Amino acid sequence: MIPGKYFIENDTLWLAKDLLGKYLYSNTDEYGPCAGIITETEAYMGISDRASHAYGNKRTRRTEIMFQPGGVAYIYLCYGIHHLFNIVTSQQDSPHAVLIRAVKPASGIENFSQRLKKKVPLLLNGPGKLTKAMGITTAQNGISLESNKIWLADFKVKVPSNLIQSGPRIGVDYAGEDAMLPYRFLITDTSFLKQYSYDVLS
DNA sequence: CGCAGGATGGGCT
DNA sequence: GCCCATCCTGCGG
């Protein structure tokens, strides 16, 4: 299990890249545990980032969790339908976060498909789709990522830096110039992703 | 209180 | 590419 201090002590942009290839686990409901390899992230850089919910040091009931020390979950409802999962990063009162936008299903494939009620795609791309498949909802907002509900692990998947694409974040047009910052990181190389077949851990 | 708008996804044209 | 589901948050009055 990746310890909380990893999320507290490292720079958020660095983390957004370093999290590619890490394993995200969840075990939150009756469908049981599952894991995916993170393949896409976005960094949200705190009070000066106009795309961030905490822009301008805005502390509200919703954003309060982002002001916690790194290593907790920030999960909120988007468009009334989709539960979006973020990892809070940086120190207390420095409200940074990394949004997880895609994972490669790795273990517990049956559990993914039962939640989706359909065949599991090779790549769970889309921040709302992956939370649905993994059983992550706002019910877990604020929980520690050292808990037995949601946690991360490092199996030393080495992502070659030339395979990491970056670009502007999705759906943040309201952020003015900050919408153009290259804070989105993803792996698109299909041959790389194919190395990791289902149930690599079982 | 009311209400506009959102870090989206799926389905259909 | 367009449409729309669906609801909480934040802000103004």
XYZ file of C-alpha atoms (C1' of nucleotides) in Angstrom, chain A residues 58 60 62 77 79-81, chain C residues 5-11:
14
model
C -12.432 28.877 -1.544
C -16.853 25.400 1.436
C -17.643 20.569 -0.622
C -20.935 14.440 -8.019
C -23.601 16.775 -13.694
C -25.810 15.159 -11.099
C -24.848 11.695 -12.292
C -30.291 12.773 -17.975
C -30.092 14.369 -13.093
C -28.833 16.874 -8.734
C -25.779 19.222 -5.721
C -23.258 23.364 -4.955
C -22.578 28.101 -4.604
C -24.109 32.473 -4.937
